mmCIF file of C-alpha atoms in Angstrom:
data_model
loop_
_atom_site.group_PDB
_atom_site.id
_atom_site.type_symbol
_atom_site.label_atom_id
_atom_site.label_comp_id
_atom_site.label_asym_id
_atom_site.label_seq_id
_atom_site.Cartn_x
_atom_site.Cartn_y
_atom_site.Cartn_z
ATOM 1 C CA ARG X 1 39.882 -42.601 -27.856
ATOM 2 C CA ASP X 2 36.557 -44.415 -28.256
ATOM 3 C CA ARG X 3 37.506 -48.056 -28.804
ATOM 4 C CA SER X 4 34.156 -48.988 -30.375
ATOM 5 C CA VAL X 5 34.733 -46.424 -33.140
ATOM 6 C CA SER X 6 38.304 -47.636 -33.608
ATOM 7 C CA ARG X 7 37.209 -51.266 -33.741
ATOM 8 C CA GLY X 8 34.614 -50.409 -36.395
ATOM 9 C CA LEU X 9 37.236 -48.696 -38.550
ATOM 10 C CA GLY X 10 39.539 -51.668 -38.143
ATOM 11 C CA ASP X 11 36.824 -54.067 -39.294
ATOM 12 C CA VAL X 12 36.247 -51.983 -42.425
ATOM 13 C CA TYR X 13 39.931 -51.817 -43.345
ATOM 14 C CA LYS X 14 41.333 -55.040 -41.922
ATOM 15 C CA ARG X 15 41.517 -56.845 -45.272
ATOM 16 C CA GLN X 16 42.901 -53.875 -47.189
ATOM 17 C CA THR X 17 45.329 -52.283 -44.756
ATOM 18 C CA PHE X 18 48.359 -53.493 -42.908
ATOM 19 C CA LEU X 19 51.235 -52.020 -41.003
ATOM 20 C CA ILE X 20 54.803 -53.189 -40.443
ATOM 21 C CA VAL X 21 55.999 -52.725 -36.836
ATOM 22 C CA HIS X 22 58.572 -54.078 -34.423
ATOM 23 C CA LYS X 23 57.045 -56.564 -31.978
ATOM 24 C CA GLU X 24 58.374 -54.527 -29.047
ATOM 25 C CA SER X 25 56.522 -51.436 -30.261
ATOM 26 C CA SER X 26 53.427 -50.324 -28.353
ATOM 27 C CA LEU X 27 51.830 -49.834 -31.779
ATOM 28 C CA PHE X 28 51.781 -53.593 -32.269
ATOM 29 C CA THR X 29 49.245 -54.108 -29.477
ATOM 30 C CA TYR X 30 47.173 -51.069 -30.489
ATOM 31 C CA PHE X 31 46.818 -51.990 -34.147
ATOM 32 C CA LYS X 32 46.488 -55.733 -33.614
ATOM 33 C CA GLU X 33 44.087 -55.795 -30.677
ATOM 34 C CA VAL X 34 42.304 -52.430 -30.628
ATOM 35 C CA LEU X 35 41.853 -51.834 -34.362
ATOM 36 C CA ASN X 36 41.901 -55.529 -35.315
ATOM 37 C CA MET X 37 44.257 -54.698 -38.201
ATOM 38 C CA ASN X 38 46.608 -57.043 -39.969
ATOM 39 C CA VAL X 39 50.029 -56.379 -38.484
ATOM 40 C CA PHE X 40 53.191 -57.971 -39.788
ATOM 41 C CA LEU X 41 56.145 -58.140 -37.442
ATOM 42 C CA LEU X 42 59.446 -56.959 -38.823
ATOM 43 C CA ARG X 43 61.945 -59.513 -37.540
ATOM 44 C CA MET X 44 64.655 -58.976 -40.147
ATOM 45 C CA SER X 45 65.642 -56.286 -42.589
ATOM 46 C CA ILE X 46 65.060 -58.369 -45.729
ATOM 47 C CA ILE X 47 61.834 -60.315 -46.132
ATOM 48 C CA LYS X 48 61.906 -62.790 -49.041
ATOM 49 C CA ASN X 49 59.093 -64.390 -50.995
ATOM 50 C CA LEU X 50 56.354 -62.119 -49.714
ATOM 51 C CA ILE X 51 54.020 -63.152 -52.522
ATOM 52 C CA PHE X 52 52.266 -65.681 -50.250
ATOM 53 C CA ASN X 53 51.584 -63.102 -47.542
ATOM 54 C CA PHE X 54 50.643 -60.379 -50.015
ATOM 55 C CA ARG X 55 48.074 -62.363 -52.024
ATOM 56 C CA TYR X 56 45.543 -61.810 -49.262
ATOM 57 C CA PHE X 57 45.844 -58.057 -49.850
ATOM 58 C CA GLY X 58 45.789 -58.160 -53.663
ATOM 59 C CA ILE X 59 49.501 -57.302 -53.779
ATOM 60 C CA ARG X 60 51.974 -58.976 -56.143
ATOM 61 C CA SER X 61 55.702 -59.243 -55.515
ATOM 62 C CA GLU X 62 58.135 -60.006 -58.340
ATOM 63 C CA GLY X 63 61.034 -60.988 -56.055
ATOM 64 C CA LYS X 64 62.909 -59.703 -53.036
ATOM 65 C CA VAL X 65 61.098 -56.894 -51.202
ATOM 66 C CA ARG X 66 62.243 -54.925 -48.146
ATOM 67 C CA LEU X 67 59.555 -53.088 -46.178
ATOM 68 C CA GLY X 68 60.920 -50.839 -43.437
ATOM 69 C CA VAL X 69 59.374 -50.275 -40.030
ATOM 70 C CA GLY X 70 56.278 -48.058 -40.068
ATOM 71 C CA THR X 71 55.290 -48.995 -43.624
ATOM 72 C CA ARG X 72 51.544 -48.572 -44.074
ATOM 73 C CA ILE X 73 49.762 -50.007 -47.091
ATOM 74 C CA SER X 74 46.085 -49.580 -47.910
ATOM 75 C CA ASN X 75 45.127 -51.419 -51.079
ATOM 76 C CA VAL X 76 41.818 -51.858 -52.849
ATOM 77 C CA GLY X 77 43.379 -51.831 -56.341
ATOM 78 C CA THR X 78 46.387 -53.548 -57.915
ATOM 79 C CA LEU X 79 49.737 -53.056 -56.189
ATOM 80 C CA VAL X 80 52.909 -54.567 -57.702
ATOM 81 C CA PHE X 81 56.430 -54.579 -56.224
ATOM 82 C CA GLY X 82 59.333 -55.424 -58.554
ATOM 83 C CA ASN X 83 62.491 -57.266 -57.514
ATOM 84 C CA ASN X 84 64.827 -55.492 -55.067
ATOM 85 C CA PHE X 85 62.108 -53.051 -54.051
ATOM 86 C CA SER X 86 63.173 -51.332 -50.834
ATOM 87 C CA ILE X 87 61.500 -48.980 -48.360
ATOM 88 C CA THR X 88 63.703 -47.444 -45.673
ATOM 89 C CA ALA X 89 60.879 -46.687 -43.194
ATOM 90 C CA ASP X 90 57.622 -44.857 -42.587
ATOM 91 C CA LEU X 91 56.136 -45.037 -46.090
ATOM 92 C CA SER X 92 52.413 -44.702 -46.716
ATOM 93 C CA ILE X 93 50.991 -46.307 -49.879
ATOM 94 C CA ILE X 94 47.311 -45.767 -50.661
ATOM 95 C CA CYS X 95 46.249 -47.717 -53.741
ATOM 96 C CA GLY X 96 42.714 -47.254 -55.056
ATOM 97 C CA LYS X 97 43.363 -48.265 -58.675
ATOM 98 C CA SER X 98 46.906 -49.328 -59.615
ATOM 99 C CA ILE X 99 50.432 -48.649 -58.376
ATOM 100 C CA THR X 100 53.393 -50.444 -59.954
ATOM 101 C CA PHE X 101 57.045 -50.337 -58.904
ATOM 102 C CA GLU X 102 59.501 -51.916 -61.342
ATOM 103 C CA ASP X 103 62.800 -53.526 -60.230
ATOM 104 C CA ASN X 104 65.429 -51.809 -58.074
ATOM 105 C CA VAL X 105 63.261 -48.994 -56.726
ATOM 106 C CA LEU X 106 64.467 -47.390 -53.481
ATOM 107 C CA ILE X 107 62.157 -45.241 -51.343
ATOM 108 C CA SER X 108 63.501 -43.292 -48.364
ATOM 109 C CA TRP X 109 61.631 -42.596 -45.132
ATOM 110 C CA GLY X 110 58.588 -40.404 -44.657
ATOM 111 C CA CYS X 111 57.158 -40.653 -48.186
ATOM 112 C CA GLN X 112 53.558 -40.912 -49.349
ATOM 113 C CA ILE X 113 52.379 -42.487 -52.596
ATOM 114 C CA MET X 114 48.682 -42.380 -53.446
ATOM 115 C CA ASP X 115 46.726 -42.890 -56.657
ATOM 116 C CA THR X 116 43.466 -41.562 -55.216
ATOM 117 C CA ASP X 117 42.146 -38.484 -53.414
ATOM 118 C CA LEU X 118 40.126 -40.761 -51.091
ATOM 119 C CA HIS X 119 37.112 -38.449 -51.407
ATOM 120 C CA LYS X 120 34.898 -37.907 -54.411
ATOM 121 C CA ILE X 121 34.476 -34.494 -56.014
ATOM 122 C CA PHE X 122 31.469 -34.015 -58.299
ATOM 123 C CA ASN X 123 30.717 -31.579 -61.098
ATOM 124 C CA ILE X 124 27.609 -29.686 -59.953
ATOM 125 C CA ASP X 125 26.063 -29.541 -63.445
ATOM 126 C CA THR X 126 26.635 -33.159 -64.549
ATOM 127 C CA ASN X 127 26.970 -34.884 -61.151
ATOM 128 C CA GLN X 128 29.973 -36.786 -62.555
ATOM 129 C CA ILE X 129 33.033 -37.566 -60.472
ATOM 130 C CA ILE X 130 35.893 -35.318 -61.579
ATOM 131 C CA ASN X 131 38.698 -36.781 -59.458
ATOM 132 C CA SER X 132 38.796 -40.503 -60.249
ATOM 133 C CA PRO X 133 41.845 -42.533 -59.146
ATOM 134 C CA LYS X 134 44.674 -42.649 -61.721
ATOM 135 C CA GLU X 135 47.451 -45.208 -62.079
ATOM 136 C CA ILE X 136 50.971 -44.572 -60.745
ATOM 137 C CA TYR X 137 53.896 -46.268 -62.489
ATOM 138 C CA ILE X 138 57.461 -46.057 -61.164
ATOM 139 C CA SER X 139 59.958 -47.444 -63.693
ATOM 140 C CA GLU X 140 63.112 -49.370 -62.826
ATOM 141 C CA HIS X 141 65.986 -47.977 -60.790
ATOM 142 C CA CYS X 142 64.265 -44.915 -59.339
ATOM 143 C CA TRP X 143 65.266 -43.393 -56.005
ATOM 144 C CA ILE X 144 62.559 -41.451 -54.188
ATOM 145 C CA CYS X 145 64.279 -39.449 -51.438
ATOM 146 C CA SER X 146 62.848 -38.705 -47.986
ATOM 147 C CA GLY X 147 59.649 -36.753 -47.459
ATOM 148 C CA CYS X 148 58.352 -37.018 -51.042
ATOM 149 C CA LYS X 149 54.781 -37.250 -52.218
ATOM 150 C CA ILE X 150 53.916 -39.022 -55.470
ATOM 151 C CA LEU X 151 50.315 -38.302 -56.463
ATOM 152 C CA LYS X 152 47.828 -39.928 -58.822
ATOM 153 C CA GLY X 153 48.499 -40.156 -62.537
ATOM 154 C CA VAL X 154 52.303 -39.941 -62.210
ATOM 155 C CA ARG X 155 54.614 -42.056 -64.362
ATOM 156 C CA LEU X 156 58.359 -41.890 -63.683
ATOM 157 C CA ALA X 157 60.859 -42.946 -66.360
ATOM 158 C CA SER X 158 63.854 -45.140 -65.493
ATOM 159 C CA ASN X 159 66.818 -43.917 -63.445
ATOM 160 C CA ILE X 160 65.120 -40.903 -61.891
ATOM 161 C CA ILE X 161 66.049 -39.381 -58.544
ATOM 162 C CA VAL X 162 63.216 -37.502 -56.844
ATOM 163 C CA ALA X 163 64.795 -34.858 -54.585
ATOM 164 C CA ALA X 164 63.885 -34.774 -50.870
ATOM 165 C CA ASP X 165 60.566 -33.190 -49.877
ATOM 166 C CA SER X 166 59.324 -32.979 -53.467
ATOM 167 C CA THR X 167 55.709 -33.314 -54.507
ATOM 168 C CA ILE X 168 55.321 -34.916 -57.922
ATOM 169 C CA THR X 169 51.980 -34.361 -59.632
ATOM 170 C CA LYS X 170 52.858 -34.937 -63.301
ATOM 171 C CA SER X 171 54.709 -37.633 -65.197
ATOM 172 C CA ILE X 172 58.465 -37.322 -65.719
ATOM 173 C CA LEU X 173 59.329 -39.171 -68.930
ATOM 174 C CA THR X 174 63.003 -38.169 -69.209
ATOM 175 C CA ASN X 175 65.514 -40.788 -68.036
ATOM 176 C CA ASN X 176 68.552 -40.082 -65.842
ATOM 177 C CA VAL X 177 67.428 -36.843 -64.192
ATOM 178 C CA ILE X 178 67.008 -35.381 -60.729
ATOM 179 C CA VAL X 179 63.523 -33.942 -60.350
ATOM 180 C CA GLY X 180 62.375 -31.574 -57.599
ATOM 181 C CA PHE X 181 59.327 -29.725 -56.329
ATOM 182 C CA ASN X 182 56.672 -28.887 -58.942
ATOM 183 C CA ASN X 183 58.130 -31.483 -61.326
ATOM 184 C CA ARG X 184 61.129 -29.253 -62.082
ATOM 185 C CA ILE X 185 64.152 -31.030 -63.571
ATOM 186 C CA LEU X 186 67.123 -29.979 -61.434
ATOM 187 C CA LYS X 187 69.913 -31.904 -63.152
ATOM 188 C CA GLU X 188 70.251 -34.110 -66.241
ATOM 189 C CA LYS X 189 72.541 -36.985 -67.262
ATOM 190 C CA VAL X 190 72.917 -38.474 -63.785
ATOM 191 C CA ARG X 191 72.924 -41.997 -62.374
ATOM 192 C CA TRP X 192 72.840 -43.342 -58.829
ATOM 193 C CA GLU X 193 73.844 -46.433 -56.895
ATOM 194 C CA VAL X 194 73.665 -47.629 -53.326
#
């Protein structure tokens, strides 16, 4: 790979993007030295009081936050983590406008949450952007299972379980449900705990 191109990309994103990796990982050297990205080392499973570290990235933490290995965050908007927010591993968050997680949200591995399409789409007649970023809001005590995608404009009510490998494109405003692919409610009157 052309290192000059990589270094240029790193310079563009270094203030907005960071990655959580184990120090022993070969990714640490690549992202830190080749791309000049901000890399945080994961030395323990629970990281407390991240508000100091996150301020640089425009991220606010409301308490204890656990970010698993492979977590990638790109933020140019407002990103808020509630208390007891937990990512198992390998989550990608792309925040162009606003993403909020209330307290006690659990996200399993391999998920993607993005409030933007990253590319602009224009109406040919009016030349107006038709795919602006839209806020994502995840209410308290939601469990997003592995492999899920939460896309722009989604609001999840409290106590929702998003089934594995689901893509959520519309708001789910009913509490205590399991929701699956295409926003389909699979089961009602449920609750979960770790």
